[in-house]
Tab-separated table of N, CA and C in Angstrom:
chain	number	residue	atom	x	y	z
A	1	MET	N	-149.477	202.759	-13.302
A	1	MET	CA	-149.277	202.767	-12.151
A	1	MET	C	-149.226	204.171	-11.667
A	2	HIS	N	-150.012	204.747	-10.679
A	2	HIS	CA	-150.109	206.037	-10.227
A	2	HIS	C	-148.744	206.071	-9.078
A	3	SER	N	-148.008	206.953	-8.946
A	3	SER	CA	-146.798	207.139	-8.174
A	3	SER	C	-147.018	208.393	-7.498
A	4	LEU	N	-146.911	208.697	-6.300
A	4	LEU	CA	-146.879	209.831	-5.640
A	4	LEU	C	-145.579	209.639	-5.067
A	5	THR	N	-144.534	210.183	-5.831
A	5	THR	CA	-143.286	210.244	-5.324
A	5	THR	C	-142.453	211.402	-5.607
A	6	ASN	N	-141.043	211.490	-4.683
A	6	ASN	CA	-140.798	213.094	-4.773
A	6	ASN	C	-139.859	212.916	-6.138
A	7	TYR	N	-139.531	214.531	-6.003
A	7	TYR	CA	-138.787	214.905	-7.202
A	7	TYR	C	-137.798	214.409	-7.731
A	8	VAL	N	-136.880	214.055	-6.234
A	8	VAL	CA	-135.585	213.647	-6.777
A	8	VAL	C	-135.628	212.210	-7.528
A	9	VAL	N	-136.602	211.119	-7.511
A	9	VAL	CA	-136.837	210.177	-7.796
A	9	VAL	C	-137.872	209.618	-8.967
A	10	MET	N	-138.148	210.612	-9.209
A	10	MET	CA	-139.335	210.943	-10.118
A	10	MET	C	-139.381	210.282	-11.356
A	11	ASN	N	-138.316	210.906	-12.093
A	11	ASN	CA	-137.993	210.274	-13.500
A	11	ASN	C	-137.289	208.728	-13.341
A	12	GLU	N	-136.336	208.601	-12.572
A	12	GLU	CA	-136.263	207.218	-12.548
A	12	GLU	C	-137.185	205.970	-12.159
A	13	THR	N	-138.208	206.633	-11.116
A	13	THR	CA	-139.183	205.697	-10.925
A	13	THR	C	-140.334	205.382	-12.521
A	14	ALA	N	-140.500	206.869	-13.189
A	14	ALA	CA	-141.283	206.824	-14.279
A	14	ALA	C	-140.648	205.466	-15.141
A	15	ASN	N	-139.323	205.485	-15.214
A	15	ASN	CA	-138.356	204.647	-16.168
A	15	ASN	C	-138.506	203.638	-15.736
A	16	ALA	N	-138.310	203.115	-14.649
A	16	ALA	CA	-138.512	201.786	-13.892
A	16	ALA	C	-139.971	201.064	-14.529
A	17	VAL	N	-140.753	202.113	-14.320
A	17	VAL	CA	-142.336	201.682	-14.024
A	17	VAL	C	-142.570	201.240	-15.956
A	18	LEU	N	-141.761	201.954	-16.834
A	18	LEU	CA	-141.955	201.779	-18.175
A	18	LEU	C	-140.981	200.522	-18.468
A	19	CYS	N	-140.105	200.332	-17.885
A	19	CYS	CA	-139.039	199.259	-18.177
A	19	CYS	C	-140.099	197.644	-17.979
A	20	ILE	N	-140.919	197.786	-16.730
A	20	ILE	CA	-141.698	196.560	-16.788
A	20	ILE	C	-143.104	196.479	-17.477
A	21	GLY	N	-143.332	197.465	-18.187
A	21	GLY	CA	-144.283	197.057	-19.038
A	21	GLY	C	-145.663	198.007	-18.630
A	22	ALA	N	-145.184	198.767	-17.671
A	22	ALA	CA	-146.618	199.847	-17.152
A	22	ALA	C	-146.632	200.681	-17.441
A	23	LEU	N	-147.482	201.557	-17.358
A	23	LEU	CA	-147.711	203.085	-17.710
A	23	LEU	C	-147.535	203.979	-16.320
A	24	PRO	N	-146.377	204.776	-16.265
A	24	PRO	CA	-146.536	205.776	-15.048
A	24	PRO	C	-147.391	206.817	-15.120
A	25	VAL	N	-148.052	207.279	-13.948
A	25	VAL	CA	-148.626	208.441	-13.887
A	25	VAL	C	-148.219	209.235	-12.744
A	26	MET	N	-147.538	210.449	-12.560
A	26	MET	CA	-147.120	211.028	-11.457
A	26	MET	C	-148.011	211.771	-10.820
A	27	ALA	N	-149.225	212.035	-11.210
A	27	ALA	CA	-150.117	213.080	-10.491
A	27	ALA	C	-150.079	213.176	-8.616
A	28	HIS	N	-149.929	214.356	-8.468
A	28	HIS	CA	-149.631	214.602	-6.962
A	28	HIS	C	-150.648	215.443	-6.434
A	29	ALA	N	-151.327	216.356	-7.284
A	29	ALA	CA	-152.374	217.419	-6.982
A	29	ALA	C	-153.715	216.926	-6.073
A	30	ILE	N	-153.985	217.346	-5.098
A	30	ILE	CA	-155.182	216.846	-4.368
A	30	ILE	C	-156.550	216.647	-4.995
A	31	GLU	N	-156.540	217.650	-6.248
A	31	GLU	CA	-157.662	217.629	-7.090
A	31	GLU	C	-157.774	216.354	-7.959
A	32	GLU	N	-156.819	215.907	-7.994
A	32	GLU	CA	-156.647	214.596	-9.077
A	32	GLU	C	-156.281	213.282	-8.570
A	33	VAL	N	-155.694	213.196	-7.354
A	33	VAL	CA	-155.116	211.879	-7.111
A	33	VAL	C	-156.334	210.628	-7.186
A	34	GLU	N	-157.536	210.808	-6.429
A	34	GLU	CA	-158.687	210.033	-6.176
A	34	GLU	C	-159.035	209.625	-7.659
A	35	GLU	N	-159.133	210.507	-8.482
A	35	GLU	CA	-159.529	209.842	-10.149
A	35	GLU	C	-158.411	209.266	-10.453
A	36	MET	N	-157.188	209.651	-10.625
A	36	MET	CA	-156.242	208.923	-11.137
A	36	MET	C	-156.078	207.352	-10.310
A	37	VAL	N	-156.202	207.228	-9.274
A	37	VAL	CA	-155.852	205.906	-8.265
A	37	VAL	C	-157.470	204.928	-9.166
A	38	ALA	N	-158.434	205.928	-9.207
A	38	ALA	CA	-159.403	204.835	-9.772
A	38	ALA	C	-159.370	204.316	-11.222
A	39	ALA	N	-158.289	204.736	-12.065
A	39	ALA	CA	-158.272	204.285	-13.124
A	39	ALA	C	-156.407	203.305	-13.298
A	40	ALA	N	-156.162	203.592	-11.961
A	40	ALA	CA	-154.973	202.894	-11.840
A	40	ALA	C	-154.875	201.230	-11.369
A	41	GLY	N	-153.673	200.612	-11.612
A	41	GLY	CA	-153.563	199.373	-11.135
A	41	GLY	C	-152.826	198.951	-10.161
A	42	ALA	N	-152.209	200.342	-9.706
A	42	ALA	CA	-151.466	200.149	-8.344
A	42	ALA	C	-151.076	201.544	-7.911
A	43	LEU	N	-150.817	201.911	-6.625
A	43	LEU	CA	-150.286	202.926	-6.210
A	43	LEU	C	-149.527	203.103	-5.560
A	44	VAL	N	-148.425	203.703	-5.685
A	44	VAL	CA	-146.915	203.512	-4.966
A	44	VAL	C	-146.603	205.259	-4.446
A	45	LEU	N	-146.827	205.144	-3.069
A	45	LEU	CA	-146.411	206.233	-2.160
A	45	LEU	C	-145.320	206.072	-1.593
A	46	ASN	N	-144.576	207.533	-1.982
A	46	ASN	CA	-142.737	207.180	-1.698
A	46	ASN	C	-142.876	208.429	-0.647
A	47	ILE	N	-142.169	208.136	0.686
A	47	ILE	CA	-142.515	209.009	1.689
A	47	ILE	C	-140.964	209.462	1.894
A	48	GLY	N	-140.253	209.921	0.782
A	48	GLY	CA	-139.124	210.049	1.084
A	48	GLY	C	-138.944	211.854	1.437
A	49	THR	N	-139.630	212.662	0.607
A	49	THR	CA	-139.290	213.990	1.211
A	49	THR	C	-140.947	214.555	1.031
A	50	LEU	N	-141.275	214.829	2.196
A	50	LEU	CA	-142.838	215.137	2.492
A	50	LEU	C	-143.136	216.625	2.513
A	51	SER	N	-144.269	217.069	2.267
A	51	SER	CA	-144.901	218.356	2.673
A	51	SER	C	-146.242	218.077	3.188
A	52	THR	N	-146.772	219.008	3.771
A	52	THR	CA	-147.965	219.159	3.872
A	52	THR	C	-149.326	218.795	2.749
A	53	ASP	N	-149.024	219.187	1.632
A	53	ASP	CA	-149.909	219.197	0.847
A	53	ASP	C	-149.618	217.688	-0.128
A	54	TRP	N	-148.245	217.321	0.008
A	54	TRP	CA	-148.162	215.636	-0.417
A	54	TRP	C	-148.680	214.775	0.392
A	55	ILE	N	-148.829	215.070	1.483
A	55	ILE	CA	-149.360	213.917	2.737
A	55	ILE	C	-150.899	214.139	2.634
A	56	GLU	N	-151.524	215.207	2.321
A	56	GLU	CA	-153.017	215.086	2.246
A	56	GLU	C	-153.035	214.414	0.653
A	57	ALA	N	-152.527	214.528	-0.006
A	57	ALA	CA	-152.650	214.066	-1.255
A	57	ALA	C	-152.498	212.186	-1.252
A	58	MET	N	-151.522	211.940	-0.736
A	58	MET	CA	-151.251	210.412	-0.287
A	58	MET	C	-152.279	210.038	0.259
A	59	LEU	N	-152.928	210.613	1.639
A	59	LEU	CA	-154.090	209.960	2.437
A	59	LEU	C	-155.216	209.718	1.313
A	60	ALA	N	-155.590	210.765	0.360
A	60	ALA	CA	-156.674	210.697	0.132
A	60	ALA	C	-156.353	209.788	-1.173
A	61	ALA	N	-155.195	209.484	-1.718
A	61	ALA	CA	-154.985	208.664	-2.678
A	61	ALA	C	-155.064	207.229	-2.174
A	62	GLY	N	-154.310	207.111	-0.862
A	62	GLY	CA	-154.392	205.569	-0.065
A	62	GLY	C	-156.045	205.054	0.144
A	63	ARG	N	-156.772	206.214	0.672
A	63	ARG	CA	-158.257	205.995	1.321
A	63	ARG	C	-159.028	205.290	-0.081
A	64	ARG	N	-158.738	206.146	-1.131
A	64	ARG	CA	-159.444	205.679	-2.519
A	64	ARG	C	-158.799	204.536	-2.995
A	65	ALA	N	-157.639	204.158	-3.096
A	65	ALA	CA	-157.108	202.671	-3.202
A	65	ALA	C	-157.663	202.084	-2.682
A	66	ASN	N	-157.696	202.098	-1.095
A	66	ASN	CA	-158.123	200.878	-0.375
A	66	ASN	C	-159.969	200.726	-0.645
A	67	ALA	N	-160.398	201.796	-0.827
A	67	ALA	CA	-161.910	201.514	-1.168
A	67	ALA	C	-162.145	200.853	-2.373
A	68	LEU	N	-161.406	200.752	-3.492
A	68	LEU	CA	-161.202	200.418	-4.830
A	68	LEU	C	-160.839	198.934	-4.704
A	69	GLY	N	-159.754	198.551	-3.937
A	69	GLY	CA	-158.858	197.299	-3.424
A	69	GLY	C	-157.952	197.314	-4.532
A	70	VAL	N	-157.098	198.725	-4.948
A	70	VAL	CA	-156.065	198.836	-5.513
A	70	VAL	C	-154.966	198.760	-4.736
A	71	PRO	N	-154.132	197.710	-5.190
A	71	PRO	CA	-152.665	197.459	-4.462
A	71	PRO	C	-152.000	198.742	-4.222
A	72	ILE	N	-151.265	198.863	-2.870
A	72	ILE	CA	-150.718	200.073	-2.778
A	72	ILE	C	-149.241	199.508	-2.115
A	73	ILE	N	-147.808	200.201	-2.479
A	73	ILE	CA	-146.879	199.882	-2.198
A	73	ILE	C	-146.049	201.197	-1.686
A	74	LEU	N	-145.697	200.924	-0.513
A	74	LEU	CA	-145.185	202.161	0.670
A	74	LEU	C	-143.741	201.975	0.285
A	75	ASP	N	-143.239	203.046	-0.191
A	75	ASP	CA	-141.781	203.051	-0.197
A	75	ASP	C	-141.097	204.351	0.789
């Protein structure tokens, strides 16, 4: 599961993903998000604390997920 989530809840999100038996990835750099989504079974976008860089990365990840049919969870 590829999660673009804020630093406040990143560790908790990773632990929750591990508890359900999935593997968390918290990659948020624009240079890597499309590749990470391509390998993910789902994408989580947490819009709790946004910055311009994170918004761009989320949009790129979301577009790629849509193109590949990867489910998106908006939090």
